[in-house]
Amino acid sequence: MRSTTKFQGIIPPVSIIFNDRGELDKKGMATVIDFLIDAGVDGLFFLGSGGEFSQMSVEERKEVASFTTEYVNGRVPVLIGTGSTSTREVVLLSQHAEKVGADAVVIINPYYWALTEENLFAHYSEIANSVHLPILLYNFPTLSGQDLSPEFVLQLVEKHENIVGIKETVENIAHIRDMILTVKGKFPDFVVFSGFDDHLFPTLSLGGDGAISASVNFAPELAIGVYKAFKENRIDQAVALHKRLAFIPTMYKLDSPFVNVVKEAMKLRGLDISTHVLPPARSLNNEKLAELKTILVKAELLPDPSGVQV
């Protein structure tokens, strides 16, 4: 179970497409999936933060998991986010993901109570014992309110062979360094993904495995380009692409949740999709949409309307 060779590289946390009634838009979803696979991604992660899982019911999450897994049809690995504030709900959703044929589940820690380490360990252990699927932990302390420390993750990995990796959406790159040194140092096949776009290059340079980052939804060529260039030792090209990626995080400050920003960027880059988001997220206003266009121009993802090279 410890072998994780199929989990590496660039895996987008896919935006879920809805119609204006908030229902899953299967045609739009298919458009996004085909676009990303054609772009060369190494997997697809559905129902992460950018996939609006926290705004969905259990049945809606099951519908997304079922449709996306079936539509991908083995073309790339499918990862399903099953995190919740309730251990029982995580078990239910993880077992459903396994039943419909997902390749792995990705689980953020409960994000309401701050748990004792003993209770958090029991939470993940109960889930790990309930499925045979590989599990990637999802560390996003800004949203969950509680960090998964490298030492804690190592204890989980030592006990459960199906806990095979982590998505590190952390502000401090030193946390990723310590995760790699502590956990990969003992279990080399354990995979460490960065969550923030501009952490991809440093994560790779530290010995990490890739990224699960939002920009891949609308600019897959950047992260994929960084990854391939790094792996082929074309470091100058990797750095040049990384500099373009560095503009991307500024767009996430335009709104919160920024799921609307990502969908508008996807549409601006030519994807024929609905940009409807589930409340409490709201549509992006015209002023912020104009700011988004400016950021995309700076990242060389849209042509400069002035014709001046930026």
GROMACS .gro file of C-alpha atoms in nm:
model
  310
    1MET     CA    1   0.000   0.000   0.000
    2ARG     CA    2   0.292   0.234   0.067
    3SER     CA    3   0.375   0.264  -0.304
    4THR     CA    4   0.247   0.603  -0.428
    5THR     CA    5   0.408   0.636  -0.768
    6LYS     CA    6   0.077   0.738  -0.925
    7PHE     CA    7   0.047   1.038  -0.690
    8GLN     CA    8   0.300   1.294  -0.802
    9GLY     CA    9   0.336   1.601  -1.020
   10ILE     CA   10   0.058   1.851  -1.080
   11ILE     CA   11  -0.293   1.773  -0.956
   12PRO     CA   12  -0.549   2.058  -0.967
   13PRO     CA   13  -0.809   2.100  -0.692
   14VAL     CA   14  -1.081   2.111  -0.957
   15SER     CA   15  -1.347   2.382  -0.950
   16ILE     CA   16  -1.693   2.227  -0.946
   17ILE     CA   17  -1.926   2.373  -1.207
   18PHE     CA   18  -2.287   2.454  -1.115
   19ASN     CA   19  -2.581   2.591  -1.305
   20ASP     CA   20  -2.760   2.905  -1.185
   21ARG     CA   21  -2.977   2.690  -0.957
   22GLY     CA   22  -2.673   2.556  -0.776
   23GLU     CA   23  -2.701   2.210  -0.931
   24LEU     CA   24  -2.406   2.014  -1.068
   25ASP     CA   25  -2.353   2.118  -1.430
   26LYS     CA   26  -2.235   1.790  -1.582
   27LYS     CA   27  -2.166   1.937  -1.924
   28GLY     CA   28  -1.954   2.216  -1.777
   29MET     CA   29  -1.782   1.971  -1.546
   30ALA     CA   30  -1.697   1.748  -1.841
   31THR     CA   31  -1.553   2.049  -2.026
   32VAL     CA   32  -1.321   2.126  -1.735
   33ILE     CA   33  -1.213   1.764  -1.686
   34ASP     CA   34  -1.131   1.718  -2.054
   35PHE     CA   35  -0.941   2.049  -2.065
   36LEU     CA   36  -0.726   1.956  -1.765
   37ILE     CA   37  -0.651   1.603  -1.883
   38ASP     CA   38  -0.561   1.734  -2.229
   39ALA     CA   39  -0.331   1.987  -2.061
   40GLY     CA   40  -0.132   1.701  -1.909
   41VAL     CA   41  -0.222   1.702  -1.539
   42ASP     CA   42  -0.108   1.406  -1.328
   43GLY     CA   43  -0.441   1.361  -1.150
   44LEU     CA   44  -0.760   1.543  -1.050
   45PHE     CA   45  -0.866   1.635  -0.697
   46PHE     CA   46  -1.239   1.694  -0.656
   47LEU     CA   47  -1.414   1.843  -0.352
   48GLY     CA   48  -1.126   2.034  -0.203
   49SER     CA   49  -1.159   2.387  -0.067
   50GLY     CA   50  -1.177   2.528  -0.421
   51GLY     CA   51  -1.432   2.259  -0.504
   52GLU     CA   52  -1.675   2.416  -0.255
   53PHE     CA   53  -1.722   2.097  -0.054
   54SER     CA   54  -1.799   2.296   0.260
   55GLN     CA   55  -2.107   2.447   0.093
   56MET     CA   56  -2.251   2.110  -0.013
   57SER     CA   57  -2.473   1.848   0.145
   58VAL     CA   58  -2.354   1.489   0.179
   59GLU     CA   59  -2.574   1.386  -0.113
   60GLU     CA   60  -2.437   1.663  -0.333
   61ARG     CA   61  -2.082   1.557  -0.250
   62LYS     CA   62  -2.166   1.196  -0.335
   63GLU     CA   63  -2.312   1.308  -0.669
   64VAL     CA   64  -1.994   1.496  -0.758
   65ALA     CA   65  -1.774   1.204  -0.654
   66SER     CA   66  -1.979   0.957  -0.856
   67PHE     CA   67  -2.001   1.168  -1.172
   68THR     CA   68  -1.641   1.284  -1.182
   69THR     CA   69  -1.493   0.941  -1.114
   70GLU     CA   70  -1.710   0.783  -1.382
   71TYR     CA   71  -1.640   1.058  -1.636
   72VAL     CA   72  -1.263   1.054  -1.584
   73ASN     CA   73  -1.286   0.679  -1.642
   74GLY     CA   74  -0.931   0.596  -1.538
   75ARG     CA   75  -0.760   0.851  -1.765
   76VAL     CA   76  -0.577   0.997  -1.463
   77PRO     CA   77  -0.594   0.922  -1.089
   78VAL     CA   78  -0.900   1.068  -0.915
   79LEU     CA   79  -0.872   1.202  -0.560
   80ILE     CA   80  -1.188   1.284  -0.365
   81GLY     CA   81  -1.201   1.522  -0.071
   82THR     CA   82  -1.396   1.365   0.215
   83GLY     CA   83  -1.310   1.593   0.507
   84SER     CA   84  -1.575   1.702   0.756
   85THR     CA   85  -1.624   1.814   1.114
   86SER     CA   86  -1.778   1.470   1.181
   87THR     CA   87  -1.570   1.151   1.184
   88ARG     CA   88  -1.878   0.947   1.093
   89GLU     CA   89  -1.938   1.165   0.788
   90VAL     CA   90  -1.577   1.133   0.673
   91VAL     CA   91  -1.601   0.754   0.702
   92LEU     CA   92  -1.929   0.754   0.506
   93LEU     CA   93  -1.791   0.975   0.229
   94SER     CA   94  -1.461   0.788   0.212
   95GLN     CA   95  -1.636   0.453   0.180
   96HIS     CA   96  -1.854   0.601  -0.093
   97ALA     CA   97  -1.545   0.728  -0.278
   98GLU     CA   98  -1.395   0.382  -0.259
   99LYS     CA   99  -1.719   0.224  -0.382
  100VAL     CA  100  -1.741   0.449  -0.691
  101GLY     CA  101  -1.381   0.380  -0.792
  102ALA     CA  102  -1.178   0.679  -0.671
  103ASP     CA  103  -0.802   0.627  -0.646
  104ALA     CA  104  -0.754   0.809  -0.315
  105VAL     CA  105  -0.924   1.035  -0.062
  106VAL     CA  106  -0.791   1.367   0.067
  107ILE     CA  107  -0.891   1.457   0.422
  108ILE     CA  108  -0.863   1.791   0.595
  109ASN     CA  109  -0.876   1.775   0.973
  110PRO     CA  110  -1.201   1.876   1.151
  111TYR     CA  111  -1.237   2.253   1.131
  112TYR     CA  112  -1.465   2.353   1.417
  113TRP     CA  113  -1.328   2.213   1.742
  114ALA     CA  114  -0.959   2.235   1.820
  115LEU     CA  115  -0.896   1.869   1.902
  116THR     CA  116  -0.648   1.723   2.145
  117GLU     CA  117  -0.373   1.540   1.962
  118GLU     CA  118  -0.512   1.213   2.101
  119ASN     CA  119  -0.857   1.280   1.956
  120LEU     CA  120  -0.716   1.398   1.623
  121PHE     CA  121  -0.507   1.082   1.599
  122ALA     CA  122  -0.814   0.870   1.676
  123HIS     CA  123  -1.012   1.060   1.409
  124TYR     CA  124  -0.763   0.978   1.135
  125SER     CA  125  -0.710   0.624   1.262
  126GLU     CA  126  -1.081   0.544   1.252
  127ILE     CA  127  -1.098   0.670   0.893
  128ALA     CA  128  -0.783   0.486   0.786
  129ASN     CA  129  -0.922   0.162   0.929
  130SER     CA  130  -1.255   0.209   0.747
  131VAL     CA  131  -1.121   0.205   0.388
  132HIS     CA  132  -0.851   0.039   0.181
  133LEU     CA  133  -0.800   0.348  -0.032
  134PRO     CA  134  -0.480   0.552  -0.007
  135ILE     CA  135  -0.531   0.862   0.209
  136LEU     CA  136  -0.365   1.199   0.164
  137LEU     CA  137  -0.383   1.431   0.461
  138TYR     CA  138  -0.476   1.793   0.391
  139ASN     CA  139  -0.307   2.051   0.610
  140PHE     CA  140  -0.464   2.398   0.579
  141PRO     CA  141  -0.433   2.549   0.930
  142THR     CA  142  -0.557   2.893   0.820
  143LEU     CA  143  -0.899   2.736   0.752
  144SER     CA  144  -0.899   2.433   0.981
  145GLY     CA  145  -0.762   2.623   1.280
  146GLN     CA  146  -0.520   2.343   1.367
  147ASP     CA  147  -0.185   2.248   1.218
  148LEU     CA  148  -0.078   1.894   1.133
  149SER     CA  149   0.280   1.891   1.257
  150PRO     CA  150   0.546   1.674   1.090
  151GLU     CA  151   0.587   1.476   1.411
  152PHE     CA  152   0.213   1.407   1.431
  153VAL     CA  153   0.197   1.307   1.064
  154LEU     CA  154   0.492   1.071   1.114
  155GLN     CA  155   0.306   0.893   1.394
  156LEU     CA  156   0.003   0.846   1.168
  157VAL     CA  157   0.216   0.716   0.881
  158GLU     CA  158   0.396   0.473   1.110
  159LYS     CA  159   0.064   0.323   1.219
  160HIS     CA  160  -0.136   0.329   0.892
  161GLU     CA  161   0.011   0.209   0.564
  162ASN     CA  162  -0.272   0.367   0.364
  163ILE     CA  163  -0.182   0.720   0.478
  164VAL     CA  164   0.051   0.792   0.187
  165GLY     CA  165   0.088   1.168   0.151
  166ILE     CA  166  -0.010   1.523   0.241
  167LYS     CA  167  -0.118   1.846   0.078
  168GLU     CA  168   0.060   2.129   0.259
  169THR     CA  169  -0.137   2.453   0.224
  170VAL     CA  170   0.079   2.641   0.473
  171GLU     CA  171   0.218   2.993   0.481
  172ASN     CA  172   0.569   2.894   0.587
  173ILE     CA  173   0.783   2.696   0.345
  174ALA     CA  174   0.986   2.578   0.646
  175HIS     CA  175   0.685   2.365   0.744
  176ILE     CA  176   0.707   2.186   0.409
  177ARG     CA  177   1.082   2.143   0.455
  178ASP     CA  178   1.031   1.986   0.797
  179MET     CA  179   0.752   1.761   0.665
  180ILE     CA  180   0.986   1.634   0.393
  181LEU     CA  181   1.279   1.584   0.630
  182THR     CA  182   1.073   1.422   0.907
  183VAL     CA  183   0.829   1.201   0.718
  184LYS     CA  184   0.991   1.142   0.377
  185GLY     CA  185   1.319   1.100   0.563
  186LYS     CA  186   1.179   0.781   0.714
  187PHE     CA  187   0.925   0.689   0.443
  188PRO     CA  188   1.070   0.800   0.108
  189ASP     CA  189   0.753   0.706  -0.083
  190PHE     CA  190   0.539   0.943   0.128
  191VAL     CA  191   0.433   1.224  -0.105
  192VAL     CA  192   0.440   1.592  -0.012
  193PHE     CA  193   0.246   1.839  -0.228
  194SER     CA  194   0.245   2.215  -0.192
  195GLY     CA  195  -0.093   2.385  -0.182
  196PHE     CA  196   0.007   2.740  -0.269
  197ASP     CA  197   0.106   2.815  -0.629
  198ASP     CA  198   0.427   2.997  -0.544
  199HIS     CA  199   0.547   2.714  -0.318
  200LEU     CA  200   0.579   2.463  -0.603
  201PHE     CA  201   0.937   2.542  -0.703
  202PRO     CA  202   1.074   2.554  -0.346
  203THR     CA  203   0.884   2.234  -0.259
  204LEU     CA  204   1.046   2.054  -0.552
  205SER     CA  205   1.387   2.192  -0.460
  206LEU     CA  206   1.345   2.053  -0.108
  207GLY     CA  207   1.260   1.706  -0.237
  208GLY     CA  208   0.880   1.731  -0.250
  209ASP     CA  209   0.658   1.574  -0.511
  210GLY     CA  210   0.451   1.846  -0.680
  211ALA     CA  211   0.153   2.072  -0.623
  212ILE     CA  212  -0.220   2.061  -0.569
  213SER     CA  213  -0.285   2.428  -0.641
  214ALA     CA  214  -0.576   2.635  -0.770
  215SER     CA  215  -0.404   2.805  -1.064
  216VAL     CA  216  -0.389   2.475  -1.252
  217ASN     CA  217  -0.762   2.520  -1.322
  218PHE     CA  218  -0.695   2.818  -1.550
  219ALA     CA  219  -0.319   2.813  -1.618
  220PRO     CA  220  -0.209   2.449  -1.617
  221GLU     CA  221   0.084   2.529  -1.845
  222LEU     CA  222   0.260   2.721  -1.566
  223ALA     CA  223   0.269   2.459  -1.289
  224ILE     CA  224   0.310   2.171  -1.534
  225GLY     CA  225   0.590   2.366  -1.702
  226VAL     CA  226   0.768   2.429  -1.371
  227TYR     CA  227   0.740   2.064  -1.275
  228LYS     CA  228   0.862   1.924  -1.606
  229ALA     CA  229   1.146   2.176  -1.637
  230PHE     CA  230   1.264   2.100  -1.284
  231LYS     CA  231   1.252   1.724  -1.339
  232GLU     CA  232   1.448   1.763  -1.663
  233ASN     CA  233   1.703   1.989  -1.490
  234ARG     CA  234   1.609   2.290  -1.703
  235ILE     CA  235   1.631   2.510  -1.396
  236ASP     CA  236   1.641   2.846  -1.576
  237GLN     CA  237   1.311   2.767  -1.746
  238ALA     CA  238   1.159   2.644  -1.419
  239VAL     CA  239   1.258   2.971  -1.249
  240ALA     CA  240   1.119   3.180  -1.537
  241LEU     CA  241   0.781   3.005  -1.511
  242HIS     CA  242   0.792   3.030  -1.132
  243LYS     CA  243   0.823   3.409  -1.161
  244ARG     CA  244   0.499   3.415  -1.361
  245LEU     CA  245   0.331   3.192  -1.102
  246ALA     CA  246   0.433   3.439  -0.832
  247PHE     CA  247   0.171   3.687  -0.960
  248ILE     CA  248  -0.111   3.437  -0.915
  249PRO     CA  249  -0.167   3.445  -0.535
  250THR     CA  250  -0.250   3.817  -0.547
  251MET     CA  251  -0.575   3.732  -0.726
  252TYR     CA  252  -0.694   3.520  -0.434
  253LYS     CA  253  -0.708   3.835  -0.222
  254LEU     CA  254  -0.982   3.980  -0.443
  255ASP     CA  255  -1.257   3.798  -0.254
  256SER     CA  256  -1.324   3.538   0.013
  257PRO     CA  257  -1.406   3.263  -0.057
  258PHE     CA  258  -1.204   3.308  -0.378
  259VAL     CA  259  -1.376   3.022  -0.563
  260ASN     CA  260  -1.547   3.285  -0.780
  261VAL     CA  261  -1.211   3.435  -0.876
  262VAL     CA  262  -1.082   3.100  -1.001
  263LYS     CA  263  -1.395   3.034  -1.209
  264GLU     CA  264  -1.385   3.380  -1.364
  265ALA     CA  265  -1.017   3.326  -1.452
  266MET     CA  266  -1.111   2.995  -1.616
  267LYS     CA  267  -1.376   3.170  -1.824
  268LEU     CA  268  -1.143   3.456  -1.917
  269ARG     CA  269  -0.894   3.201  -2.044
  270GLY     CA  270  -1.151   3.051  -2.278
  271LEU     CA  271  -1.337   2.778  -2.092
  272ASP     CA  272  -1.708   2.781  -2.176
  273ILE     CA  273  -1.844   2.734  -1.823
  274SER     CA  274  -2.089   2.878  -1.575
  275THR     CA  275  -1.917   3.077  -1.301
  276HIS     CA  276  -2.201   3.026  -1.052
  277VAL     CA  277  -2.080   2.970  -0.695
  278LEU     CA  278  -2.257   2.835  -0.390
  279PRO     CA  279  -2.341   3.080  -0.109
  280PRO     CA  280  -2.196   3.219   0.109
  281ALA     CA  281  -1.964   3.278  -0.190
  282ARG     CA  282  -2.106   3.537  -0.432
  283SER     CA  283  -2.045   3.650  -0.787
  284LEU     CA  284  -1.739   3.865  -0.850
  285ASN     CA  285  -1.830   4.230  -0.911
  286ASN     CA  286  -1.714   4.423  -1.217
  287GLU     CA  287  -1.448   4.620  -1.032
  288LYS     CA  288  -1.282   4.305  -0.899
  289LEU     CA  289  -1.320   4.137  -1.235
  290ALA     CA  290  -1.120   4.422  -1.389
  291GLU     CA  291  -0.850   4.375  -1.123
  292LEU     CA  292  -0.842   4.004  -1.202
  293LYS     CA  293  -0.783   4.077  -1.570
  294THR     CA  294  -0.490   4.303  -1.478
  295ILE     CA  295  -0.331   4.025  -1.270
  296LEU     CA  296  -0.374   3.774  -1.551
  297VAL     CA  297  -0.209   4.018  -1.793
  298LYS     CA  298   0.088   4.055  -1.555
  299ALA     CA  299   0.119   3.677  -1.538
  300GLU     CA  300   0.116   3.673  -1.921
  301LEU     CA  301  -0.203   3.468  -1.921
  302LEU     CA  302  -0.404   3.730  -2.109
  303PRO     CA  303  -0.284   3.968  -2.383
  304ASP     CA  304  -0.207   4.321  -2.267
  305PRO     CA  305  -0.492   4.539  -2.401
  306SER     CA  306  -0.257   4.838  -2.421
  307GLY     CA  307  -0.021   4.645  -2.643
  308VAL     CA  308   0.268   4.734  -2.411
  309GLN     CA  309   0.491   4.445  -2.308
  310VAL     CA  310   0.473   4.386  -1.931
   0.00000   0.00000   0.00000
